[in-house]
Coordinates of C-alpha atoms and ligand atoms in Angstrom, one line a residue:
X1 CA 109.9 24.7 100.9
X2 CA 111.9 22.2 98.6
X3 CA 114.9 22.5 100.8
X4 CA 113.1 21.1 104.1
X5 CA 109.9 18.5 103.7
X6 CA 109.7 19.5 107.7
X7 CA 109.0 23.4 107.3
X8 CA 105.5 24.2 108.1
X9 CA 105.1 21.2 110.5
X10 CA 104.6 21.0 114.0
X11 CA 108.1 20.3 114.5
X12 CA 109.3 23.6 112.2
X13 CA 106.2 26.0 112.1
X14 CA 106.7 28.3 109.1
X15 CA 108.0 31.8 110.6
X16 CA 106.1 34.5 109.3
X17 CA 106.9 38.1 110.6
X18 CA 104.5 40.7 110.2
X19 CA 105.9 44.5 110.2
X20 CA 102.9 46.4 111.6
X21 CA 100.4 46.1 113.6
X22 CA 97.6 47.8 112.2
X23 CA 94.0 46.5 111.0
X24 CA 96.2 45.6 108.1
X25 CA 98.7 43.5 109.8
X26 CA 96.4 41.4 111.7
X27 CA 93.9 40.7 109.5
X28 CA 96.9 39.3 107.5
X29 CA 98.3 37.3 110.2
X30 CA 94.9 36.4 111.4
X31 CA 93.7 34.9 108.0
X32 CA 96.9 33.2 107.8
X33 CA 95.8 31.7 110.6
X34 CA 92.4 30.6 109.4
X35 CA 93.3 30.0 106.1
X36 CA 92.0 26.6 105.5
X37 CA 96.2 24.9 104.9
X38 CA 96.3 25.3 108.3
X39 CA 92.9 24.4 109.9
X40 CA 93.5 21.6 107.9
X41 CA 97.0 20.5 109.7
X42 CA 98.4 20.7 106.2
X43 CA 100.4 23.8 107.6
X44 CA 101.5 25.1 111.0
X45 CA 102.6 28.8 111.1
X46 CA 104.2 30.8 114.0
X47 CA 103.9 34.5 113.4
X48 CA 105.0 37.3 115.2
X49 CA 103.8 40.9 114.7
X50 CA 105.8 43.8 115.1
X51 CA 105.3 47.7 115.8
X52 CA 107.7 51.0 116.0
X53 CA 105.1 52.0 118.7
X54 CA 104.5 50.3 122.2
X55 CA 101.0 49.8 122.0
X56 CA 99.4 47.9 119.0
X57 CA 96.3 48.9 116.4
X58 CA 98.2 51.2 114.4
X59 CA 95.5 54.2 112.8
X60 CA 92.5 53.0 114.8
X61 CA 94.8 54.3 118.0
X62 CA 96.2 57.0 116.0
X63 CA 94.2 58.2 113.2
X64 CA 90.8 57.9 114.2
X65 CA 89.4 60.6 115.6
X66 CA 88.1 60.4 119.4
X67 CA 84.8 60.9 118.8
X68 CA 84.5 58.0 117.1
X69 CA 83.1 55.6 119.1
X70 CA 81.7 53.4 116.8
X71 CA 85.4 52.0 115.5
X72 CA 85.7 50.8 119.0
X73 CA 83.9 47.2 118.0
X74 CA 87.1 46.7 115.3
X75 CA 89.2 47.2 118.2
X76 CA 87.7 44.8 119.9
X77 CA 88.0 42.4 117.2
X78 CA 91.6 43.0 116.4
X79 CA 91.6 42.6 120.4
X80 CA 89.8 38.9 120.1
X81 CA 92.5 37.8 117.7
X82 CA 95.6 39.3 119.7
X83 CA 94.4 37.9 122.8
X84 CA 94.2 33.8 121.4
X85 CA 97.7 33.6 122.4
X86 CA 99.2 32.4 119.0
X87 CA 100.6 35.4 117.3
X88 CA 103.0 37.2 119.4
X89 CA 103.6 41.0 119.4
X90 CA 106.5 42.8 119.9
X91 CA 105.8 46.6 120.5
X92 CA 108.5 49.7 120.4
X93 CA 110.5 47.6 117.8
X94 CA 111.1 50.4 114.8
X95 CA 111.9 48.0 111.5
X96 CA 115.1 49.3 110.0
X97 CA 117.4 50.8 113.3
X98 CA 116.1 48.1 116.1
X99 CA 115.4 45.3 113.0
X100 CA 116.8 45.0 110.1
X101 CA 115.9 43.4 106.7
X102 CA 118.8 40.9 107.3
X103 CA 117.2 40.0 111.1
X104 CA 113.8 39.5 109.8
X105 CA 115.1 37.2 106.8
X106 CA 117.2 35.5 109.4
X107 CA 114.5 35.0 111.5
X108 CA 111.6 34.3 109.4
X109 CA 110.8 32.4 106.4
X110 CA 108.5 35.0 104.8
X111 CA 107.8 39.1 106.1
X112 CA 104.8 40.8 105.4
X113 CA 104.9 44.4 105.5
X114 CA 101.9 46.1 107.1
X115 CA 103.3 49.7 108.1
X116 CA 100.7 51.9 106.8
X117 CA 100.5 55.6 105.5
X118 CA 100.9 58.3 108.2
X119 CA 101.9 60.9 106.3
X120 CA 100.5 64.2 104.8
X121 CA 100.6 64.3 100.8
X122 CA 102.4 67.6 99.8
X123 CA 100.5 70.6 98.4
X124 CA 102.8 72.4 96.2
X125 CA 101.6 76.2 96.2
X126 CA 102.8 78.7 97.1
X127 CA 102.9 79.8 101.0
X128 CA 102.6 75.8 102.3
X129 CA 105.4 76.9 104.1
X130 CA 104.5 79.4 106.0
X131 CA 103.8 79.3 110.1
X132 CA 99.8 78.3 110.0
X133 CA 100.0 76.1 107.2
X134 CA 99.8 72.2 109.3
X135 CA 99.1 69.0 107.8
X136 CA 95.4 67.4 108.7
X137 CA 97.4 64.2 109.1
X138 CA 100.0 65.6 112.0
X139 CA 97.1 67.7 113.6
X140 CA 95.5 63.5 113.9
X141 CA 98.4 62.9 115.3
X142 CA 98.5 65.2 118.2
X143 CA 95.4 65.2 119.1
X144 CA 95.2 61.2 119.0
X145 CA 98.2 61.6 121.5
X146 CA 100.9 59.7 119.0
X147 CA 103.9 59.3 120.9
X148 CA 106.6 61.2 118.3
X149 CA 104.7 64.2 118.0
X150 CA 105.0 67.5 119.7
X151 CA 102.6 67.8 122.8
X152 CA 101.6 71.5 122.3
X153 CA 100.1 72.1 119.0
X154 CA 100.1 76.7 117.8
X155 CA 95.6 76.5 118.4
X156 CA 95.8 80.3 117.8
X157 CA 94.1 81.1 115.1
X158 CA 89.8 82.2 115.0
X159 CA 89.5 81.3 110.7
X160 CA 90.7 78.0 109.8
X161 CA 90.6 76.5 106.4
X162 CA 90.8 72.7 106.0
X163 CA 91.7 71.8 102.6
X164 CA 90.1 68.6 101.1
X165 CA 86.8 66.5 101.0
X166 CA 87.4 63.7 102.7
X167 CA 86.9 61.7 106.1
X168 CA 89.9 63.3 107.2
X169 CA 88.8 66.6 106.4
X170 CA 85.7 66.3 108.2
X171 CA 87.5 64.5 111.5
X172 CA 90.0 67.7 110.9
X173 CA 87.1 70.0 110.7
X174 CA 85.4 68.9 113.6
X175 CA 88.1 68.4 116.1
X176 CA 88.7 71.8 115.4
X177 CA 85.0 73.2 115.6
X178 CA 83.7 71.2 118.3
X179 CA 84.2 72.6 122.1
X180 CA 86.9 70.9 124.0
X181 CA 84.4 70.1 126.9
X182 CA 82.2 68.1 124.5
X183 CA 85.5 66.1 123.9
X184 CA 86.0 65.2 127.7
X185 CA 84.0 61.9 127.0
X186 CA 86.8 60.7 124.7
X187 CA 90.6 59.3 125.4
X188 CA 91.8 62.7 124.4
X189 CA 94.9 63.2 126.3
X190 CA 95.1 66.2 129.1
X191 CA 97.5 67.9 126.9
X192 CA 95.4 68.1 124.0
X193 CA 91.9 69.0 125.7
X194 CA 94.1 72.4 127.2
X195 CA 95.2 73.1 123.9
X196 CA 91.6 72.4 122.0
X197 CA 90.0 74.5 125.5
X198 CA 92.3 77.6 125.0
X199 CA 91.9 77.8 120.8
X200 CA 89.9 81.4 120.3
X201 CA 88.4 79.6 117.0
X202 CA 85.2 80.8 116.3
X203 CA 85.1 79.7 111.6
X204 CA 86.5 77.0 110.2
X205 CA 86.1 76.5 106.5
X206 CA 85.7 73.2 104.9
X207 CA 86.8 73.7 100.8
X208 CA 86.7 70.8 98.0
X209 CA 88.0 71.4 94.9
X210 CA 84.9 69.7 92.7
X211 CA 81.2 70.2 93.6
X212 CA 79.0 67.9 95.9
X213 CA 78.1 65.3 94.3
X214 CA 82.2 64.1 93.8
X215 CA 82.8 64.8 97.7
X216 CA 84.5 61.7 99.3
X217 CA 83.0 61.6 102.5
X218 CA 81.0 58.8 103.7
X219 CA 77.2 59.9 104.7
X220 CA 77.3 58.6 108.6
X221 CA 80.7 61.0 109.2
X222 CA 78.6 64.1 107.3
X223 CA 75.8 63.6 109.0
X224 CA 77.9 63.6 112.3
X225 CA 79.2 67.4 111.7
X226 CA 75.8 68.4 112.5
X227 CA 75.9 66.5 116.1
X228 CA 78.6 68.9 117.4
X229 CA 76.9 71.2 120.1
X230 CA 76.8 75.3 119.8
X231 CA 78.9 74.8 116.1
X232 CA 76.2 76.0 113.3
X233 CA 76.9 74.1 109.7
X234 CA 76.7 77.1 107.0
X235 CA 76.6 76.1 103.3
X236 CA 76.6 78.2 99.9
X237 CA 74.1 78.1 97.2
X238 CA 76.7 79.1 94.5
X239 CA 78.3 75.9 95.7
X240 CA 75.3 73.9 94.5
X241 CA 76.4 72.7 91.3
X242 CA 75.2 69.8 89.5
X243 CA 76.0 68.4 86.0
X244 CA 75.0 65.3 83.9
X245 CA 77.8 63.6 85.6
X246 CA 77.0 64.7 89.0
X247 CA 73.0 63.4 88.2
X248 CA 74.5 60.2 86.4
X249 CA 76.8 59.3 90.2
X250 CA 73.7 60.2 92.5
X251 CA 72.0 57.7 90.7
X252 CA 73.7 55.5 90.6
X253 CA 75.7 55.6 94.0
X254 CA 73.7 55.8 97.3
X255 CA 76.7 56.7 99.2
X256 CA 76.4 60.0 96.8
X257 CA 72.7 60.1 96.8
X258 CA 72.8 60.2 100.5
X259 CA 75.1 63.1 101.2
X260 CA 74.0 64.9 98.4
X261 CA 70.1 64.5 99.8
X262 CA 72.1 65.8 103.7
X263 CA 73.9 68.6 102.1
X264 CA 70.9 70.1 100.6
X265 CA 68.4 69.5 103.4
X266 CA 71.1 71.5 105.4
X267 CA 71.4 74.3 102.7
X268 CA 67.5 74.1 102.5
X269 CA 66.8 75.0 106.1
X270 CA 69.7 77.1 106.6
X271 CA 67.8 80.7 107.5
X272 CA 68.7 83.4 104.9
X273 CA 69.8 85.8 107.0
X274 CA 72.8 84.2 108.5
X275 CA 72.9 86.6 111.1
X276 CA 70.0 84.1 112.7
X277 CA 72.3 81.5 113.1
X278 CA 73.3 81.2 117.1
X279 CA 75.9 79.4 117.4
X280 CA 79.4 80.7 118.7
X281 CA 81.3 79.1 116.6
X282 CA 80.6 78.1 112.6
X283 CA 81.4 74.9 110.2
X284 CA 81.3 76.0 106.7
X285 CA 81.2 74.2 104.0
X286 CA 82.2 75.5 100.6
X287 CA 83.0 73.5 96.8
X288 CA 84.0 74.0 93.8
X289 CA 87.6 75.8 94.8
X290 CA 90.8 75.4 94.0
X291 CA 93.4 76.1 96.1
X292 CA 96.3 78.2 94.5
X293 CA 98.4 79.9 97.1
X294 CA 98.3 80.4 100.7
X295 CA 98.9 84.0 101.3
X296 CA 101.6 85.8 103.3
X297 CA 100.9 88.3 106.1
X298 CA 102.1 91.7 105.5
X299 CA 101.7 92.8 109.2
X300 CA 103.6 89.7 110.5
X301 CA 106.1 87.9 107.1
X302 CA 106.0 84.1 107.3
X303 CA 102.8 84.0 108.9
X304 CA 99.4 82.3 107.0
X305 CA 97.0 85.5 106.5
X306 CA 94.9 84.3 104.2
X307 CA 94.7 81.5 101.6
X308 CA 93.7 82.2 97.8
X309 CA 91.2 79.8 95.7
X310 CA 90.6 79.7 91.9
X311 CA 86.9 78.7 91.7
X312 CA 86.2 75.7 89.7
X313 CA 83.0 74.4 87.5
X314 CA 82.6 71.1 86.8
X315 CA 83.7 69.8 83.2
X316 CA 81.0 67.3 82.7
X317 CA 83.3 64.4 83.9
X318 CA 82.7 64.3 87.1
X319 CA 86.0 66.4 86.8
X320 CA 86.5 70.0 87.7
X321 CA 88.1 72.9 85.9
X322 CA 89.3 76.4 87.1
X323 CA 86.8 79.5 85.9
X324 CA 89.9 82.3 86.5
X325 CA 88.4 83.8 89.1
X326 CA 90.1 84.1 91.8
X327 CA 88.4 84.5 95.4
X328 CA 90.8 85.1 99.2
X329 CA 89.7 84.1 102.7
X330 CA 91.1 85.7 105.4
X331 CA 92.4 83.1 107.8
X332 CA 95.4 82.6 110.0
X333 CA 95.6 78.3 109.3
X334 CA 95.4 76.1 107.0
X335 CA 95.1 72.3 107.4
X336 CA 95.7 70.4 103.4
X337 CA 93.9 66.9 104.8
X338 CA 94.3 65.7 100.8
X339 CA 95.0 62.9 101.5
X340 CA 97.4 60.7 103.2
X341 CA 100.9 59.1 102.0
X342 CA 102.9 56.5 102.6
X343 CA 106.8 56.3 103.8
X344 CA 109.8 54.2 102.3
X345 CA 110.7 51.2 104.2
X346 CA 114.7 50.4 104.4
X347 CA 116.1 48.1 102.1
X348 CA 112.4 47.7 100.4
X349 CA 111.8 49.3 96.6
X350 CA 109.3 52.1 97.0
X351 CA 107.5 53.6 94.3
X352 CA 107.7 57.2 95.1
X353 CA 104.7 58.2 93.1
X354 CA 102.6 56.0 94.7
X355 CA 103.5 56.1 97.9
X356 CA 103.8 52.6 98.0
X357 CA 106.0 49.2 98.5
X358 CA 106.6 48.3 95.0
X359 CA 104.5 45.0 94.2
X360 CA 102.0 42.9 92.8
X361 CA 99.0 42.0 94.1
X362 CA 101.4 42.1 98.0
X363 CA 103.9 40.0 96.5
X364 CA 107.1 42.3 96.8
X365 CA 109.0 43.4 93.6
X366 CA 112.9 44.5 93.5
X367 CA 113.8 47.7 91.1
X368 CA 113.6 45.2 88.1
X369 CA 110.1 44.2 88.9
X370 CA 110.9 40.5 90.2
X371 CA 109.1 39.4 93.1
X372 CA 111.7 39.3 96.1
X373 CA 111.0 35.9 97.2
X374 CA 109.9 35.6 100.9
X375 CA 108.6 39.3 100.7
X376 CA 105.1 40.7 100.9
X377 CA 103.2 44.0 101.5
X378 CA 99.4 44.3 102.6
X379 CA 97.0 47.1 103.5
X380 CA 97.9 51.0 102.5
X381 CA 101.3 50.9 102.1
X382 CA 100.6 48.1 99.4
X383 CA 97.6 50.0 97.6
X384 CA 97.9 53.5 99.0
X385 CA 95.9 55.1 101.9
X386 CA 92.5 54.7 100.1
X387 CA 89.4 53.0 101.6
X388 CA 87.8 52.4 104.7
X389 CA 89.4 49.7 107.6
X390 CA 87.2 47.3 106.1
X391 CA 88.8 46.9 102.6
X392 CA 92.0 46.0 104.3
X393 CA 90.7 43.1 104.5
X394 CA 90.3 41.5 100.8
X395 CA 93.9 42.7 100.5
X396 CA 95.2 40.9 103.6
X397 CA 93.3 38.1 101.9
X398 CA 94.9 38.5 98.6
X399 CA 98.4 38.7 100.3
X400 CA 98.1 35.9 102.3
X401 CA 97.1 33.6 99.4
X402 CA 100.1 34.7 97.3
X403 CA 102.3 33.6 100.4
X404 CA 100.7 30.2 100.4
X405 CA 100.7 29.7 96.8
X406 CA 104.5 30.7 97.0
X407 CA 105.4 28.3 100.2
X408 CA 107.4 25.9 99.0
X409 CA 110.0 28.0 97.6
X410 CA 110.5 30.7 100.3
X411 CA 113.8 31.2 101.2
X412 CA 114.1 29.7 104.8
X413 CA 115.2 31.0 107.7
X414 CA 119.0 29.8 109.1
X415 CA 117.8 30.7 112.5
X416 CA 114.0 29.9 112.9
X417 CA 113.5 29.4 116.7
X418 CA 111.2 31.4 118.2
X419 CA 113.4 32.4 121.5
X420 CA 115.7 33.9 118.9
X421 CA 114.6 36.8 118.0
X422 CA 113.6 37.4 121.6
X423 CA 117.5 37.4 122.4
X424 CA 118.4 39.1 119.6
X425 CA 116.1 42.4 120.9
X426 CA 117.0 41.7 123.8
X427 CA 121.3 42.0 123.1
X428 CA 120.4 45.0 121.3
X429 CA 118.7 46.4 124.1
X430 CA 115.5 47.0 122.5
X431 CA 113.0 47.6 125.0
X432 CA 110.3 45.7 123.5
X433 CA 106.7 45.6 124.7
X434 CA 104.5 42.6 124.5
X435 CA 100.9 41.7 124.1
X436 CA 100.8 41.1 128.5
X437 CA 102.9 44.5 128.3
X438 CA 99.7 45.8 126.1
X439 CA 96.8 44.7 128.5
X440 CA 99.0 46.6 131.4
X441 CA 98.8 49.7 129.7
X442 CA 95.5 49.1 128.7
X443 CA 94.5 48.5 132.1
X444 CA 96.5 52.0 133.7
X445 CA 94.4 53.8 130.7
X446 CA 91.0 52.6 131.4
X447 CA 92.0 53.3 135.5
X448 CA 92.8 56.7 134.6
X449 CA 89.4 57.3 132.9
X450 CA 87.6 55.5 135.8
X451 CA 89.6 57.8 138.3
X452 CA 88.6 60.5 136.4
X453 CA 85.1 59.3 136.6
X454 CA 85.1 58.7 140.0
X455 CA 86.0 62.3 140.8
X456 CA 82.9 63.3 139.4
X457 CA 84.5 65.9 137.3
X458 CA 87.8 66.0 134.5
X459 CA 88.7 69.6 134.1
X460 CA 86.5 70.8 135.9
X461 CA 83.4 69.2 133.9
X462 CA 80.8 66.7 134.9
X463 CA 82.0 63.9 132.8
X464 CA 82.5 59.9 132.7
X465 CA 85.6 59.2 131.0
X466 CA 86.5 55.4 130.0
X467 CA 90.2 56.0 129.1
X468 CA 92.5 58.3 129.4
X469 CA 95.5 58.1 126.7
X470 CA 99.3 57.5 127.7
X471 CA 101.5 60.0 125.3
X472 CA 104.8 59.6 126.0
X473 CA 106.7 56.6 124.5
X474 CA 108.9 56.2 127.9
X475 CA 105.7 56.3 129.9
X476 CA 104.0 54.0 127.8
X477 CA 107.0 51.8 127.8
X478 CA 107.8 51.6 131.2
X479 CA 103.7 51.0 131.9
X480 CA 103.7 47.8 129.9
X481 CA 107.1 46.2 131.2
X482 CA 106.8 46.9 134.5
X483 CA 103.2 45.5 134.3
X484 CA 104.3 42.4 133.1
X485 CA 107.5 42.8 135.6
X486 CA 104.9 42.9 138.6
X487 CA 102.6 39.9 137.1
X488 CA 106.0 37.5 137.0
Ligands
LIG1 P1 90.5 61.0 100.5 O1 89.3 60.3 100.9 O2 91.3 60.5 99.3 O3 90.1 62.5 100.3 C1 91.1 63.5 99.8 C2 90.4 64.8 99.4 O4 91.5 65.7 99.1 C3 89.5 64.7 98.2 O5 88.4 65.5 98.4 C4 90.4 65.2 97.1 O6 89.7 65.8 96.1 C5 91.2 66.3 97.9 N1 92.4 66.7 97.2 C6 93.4 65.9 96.8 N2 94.4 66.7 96.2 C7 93.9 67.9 96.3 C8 94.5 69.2 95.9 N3 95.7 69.2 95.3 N4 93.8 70.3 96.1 C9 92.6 70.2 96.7 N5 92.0 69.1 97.1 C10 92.7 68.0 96.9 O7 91.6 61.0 101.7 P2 91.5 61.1 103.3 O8 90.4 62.1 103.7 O9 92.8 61.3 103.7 O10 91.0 59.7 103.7 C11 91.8 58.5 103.4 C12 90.9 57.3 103.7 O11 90.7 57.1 105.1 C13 89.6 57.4 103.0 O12 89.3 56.1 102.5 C14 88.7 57.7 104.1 O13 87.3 57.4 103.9 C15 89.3 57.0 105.3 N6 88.9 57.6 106.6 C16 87.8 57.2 107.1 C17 87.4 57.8 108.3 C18 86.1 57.5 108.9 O14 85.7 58.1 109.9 N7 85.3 56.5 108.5 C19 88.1 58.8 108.9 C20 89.3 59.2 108.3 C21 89.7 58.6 107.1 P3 89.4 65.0 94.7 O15 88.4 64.0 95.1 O16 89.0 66.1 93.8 O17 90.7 64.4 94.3

């Protein structure tokens, strides 16, 4: 801050915008926040937090599955810091066509990107194209209610096959296993408990392309497959394949001792005669395949009929290689859940490969590898959608530490008042939401679920429901201004 001793004082906070508001992007505003240059009084910072969608939270509203209560207490944290009062939020503000690079640098004295991976990673064999083949991350999307996708979602097929071994994978395989009734309890949004209620599903086919022991699933969403009601979990003892490797990681990882010791308790006490097996509908879970092509329908051209696997054995690496045989399932889907990717940002050097902002260690780099000064990424679109919501956390860390360490040499901003940027949306017409606008629609969610609850019955089924999801972006944006309209 060599060009103004008062930057970073009471009198001139340091402006810090953060561009998503993910577990990311407050973490990284709320450890700037605690980080010890300003408990100290050394430094005051204002920050404001922005987000292309009206409500706030990023993945944990839409990417975590429903059922998955147990994520609720990191809402409630992100909640605790959003509610203090000293990091604003500015909802339905898309960086790029409502801000721009030149806004934010105008406005703020440093910008940390927080935006996330949303994405599907491409699978490139043959057939992906065809009507049937989905990406897991889009199907998340839906039935999470995210505000830009469509509302009806094709839930005609009775054989699915999700692609992939992790988390996403099983949330994928599960949505799509469990009954829609058993759903009710969740936020799931009307529109997506009629589609899940009408899909004729009765298999769905879980495949990883290396054996058990390299799955990447985490043991407590495993063991959850097996909590879905009238859905039986069907394994494959050719699957079973161990090498020094695989002995070597269960050793020496609980994580993989853990799910290995689930999978082949399951396998163990599965009946041989799978006709004995109840249930009307069926999880399976199959490794050690490949997949090569998703194959074409001859009745009905352009249509998924089946999908095609090379089987694989392991290579003594923890690595798997393909045996030449080839082995078809007849199915009319296909999810890939293979993992997520991330999106260029405007006017911010993306390395396509990765997926990712271009930088180092969150510090942002131009195309000649010099840190941009004043720029920073944290979270998956700095290190690529890997890790739980945790590990965000030790990145937001490192992030916010190379902003400090670079603070007396960002470039400053020519028009740092906090009204500013208010006026600015405002000009532009940007109907932004707020943190107030948040609580609104908050509140109308959690009054739909108690309505529902105090009818007895949601669809027809005896059910309590603590929220019910608001999809469309209008709706959600009218909800949170006029609730702060009526509170004025
Ligand atoms: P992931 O954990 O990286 O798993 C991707 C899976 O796709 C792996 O099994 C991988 O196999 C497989 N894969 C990649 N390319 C493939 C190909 N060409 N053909 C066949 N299989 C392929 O990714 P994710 O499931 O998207 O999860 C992303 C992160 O979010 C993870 O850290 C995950 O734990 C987290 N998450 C957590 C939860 C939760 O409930 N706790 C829920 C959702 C997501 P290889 O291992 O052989 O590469």
């Amino acid at each position: 801050m060599s060009s103004s001793t008062t930057v970073g004082t009471a009198a001139r906070p340091l402006r810090v915008a953060v561009v998503g508001s993910g577990p990311a992007g407050v973490y990284a505003a709320d450890i700037l926040t605690k980080s010890e240059a300003v408990k100290s009084g050394e430094l005051t910072v204002s920050i404001d937090l922005f987000d292309r969608y009206p409500a706030p939270y990023g993945l944990i509203r839409y990417g975590v599955a429903p059922d998955h209560p147990r994520i609720k207490g990191i809402v409630n944290a992100l909640h605790k810091v959003l509610d203090r009062g000293d990091i604003r939020f500015f909802g339905n503000v898309d960086y790029g066509p409502d801000i721009s690079i030149e806004d934010l640098r105008t406005h703020y004295d440093a910008v940390i990107f927080a935006t996330g991976a949303i994405k599907d990673a491409d699978l490139n064999i043959p057939g992906i194209e065809l009507e049937g083949s989905f990406g897991g991350a889009d199907f998340v999307s839906w039935y999470d209610g995210h505000p830009d996708v469509s509302r009806e979602w094709p839930l005609e097929a009775t054989s699915v096959a999700v692609l992939g071994n992790g988390n996403v994978a099983l949330d994928v395989a599960r949505v799509l296993s469990k009954h829609a009734d058993d759903l009710l309890v969740t936020e799931i949004p009307d529109n997506v408990y009629a589609g899940l209620k009408d899909s004729p599903v009765t298999d769905v086919h879980v495949f990883g392309r290396r054996g058990p022991a390299q799955v990447k699933f985490t043991p407590l969403e495993l063991r959850e497959l097996s909590h879905s009601k009238d859905v039986d979990i069907i394994l494959y003892a050719e699957d079973f394949e161990f090498d020094d490797e695989s002995d070597r990681q269960i050793q020496t990882n609980n994580q993989t001792k853990t799910m290995v010791g689930t999978l082949t308790n399951w396998i163990a006490e599965q009946p041989e005669d799978l006709s004995e097996l109840k249930a009307s509908r069926r999880l399976h879970l199959h490794f050690l395949h490949s997949p090569v092509e998703i194959v074409d329908s001859a009745d009905e051209p352009g249509r998924v009929a089946g999908i095609r696997f090379e089987r694989t054995e392991l290579d003594g690496t923890g690595n798997a290689r393909g045996t030449g045989e080839l082995v078809d399932y007849p199915v009319q889907a296909v999810y890939r859940a293979i993992g997520y990717f991330g999106s260029a940002l405007p006017d911010v050097e993306f390395d396509h490969k990765k997926g990712v902002v271009t930088n180092d260690g969150g510090r942002v780099l131009d195309a000649s590898g010099e840190h941009v000064p004043g720029l920073y990424a944290t979270g998956w679109i700095k290190r690529g959608p890997i890790g739980l919501i945790g590990h965000t956390k030790g990145d937001a860390l490192e992030t916010v530490t190379y902003l400090l360490e670079d603070r007396e040499n960002l470039p400053l901003a020519a028009v740092p008042e906090a009204d500013a940027v208010v006026e600015l949306l405002d000009a532009r017409g940007v109907k932004f939401t707020s943190w107030e606008g948040w609580l609104a629609l908050d509140a109308h969610e959690l009054a739909l679920g108690a309505a529902a609850s105090d009818a007895g019955t949601s669809h027809g089924v005896e059910v309590q429901r603590e929220r019910i999801k608001v999809v469309p972006r209008e709706d959600m944006v009218d909800i949170s201004r006029d609730g702060v309209a009526a509170q004025v």
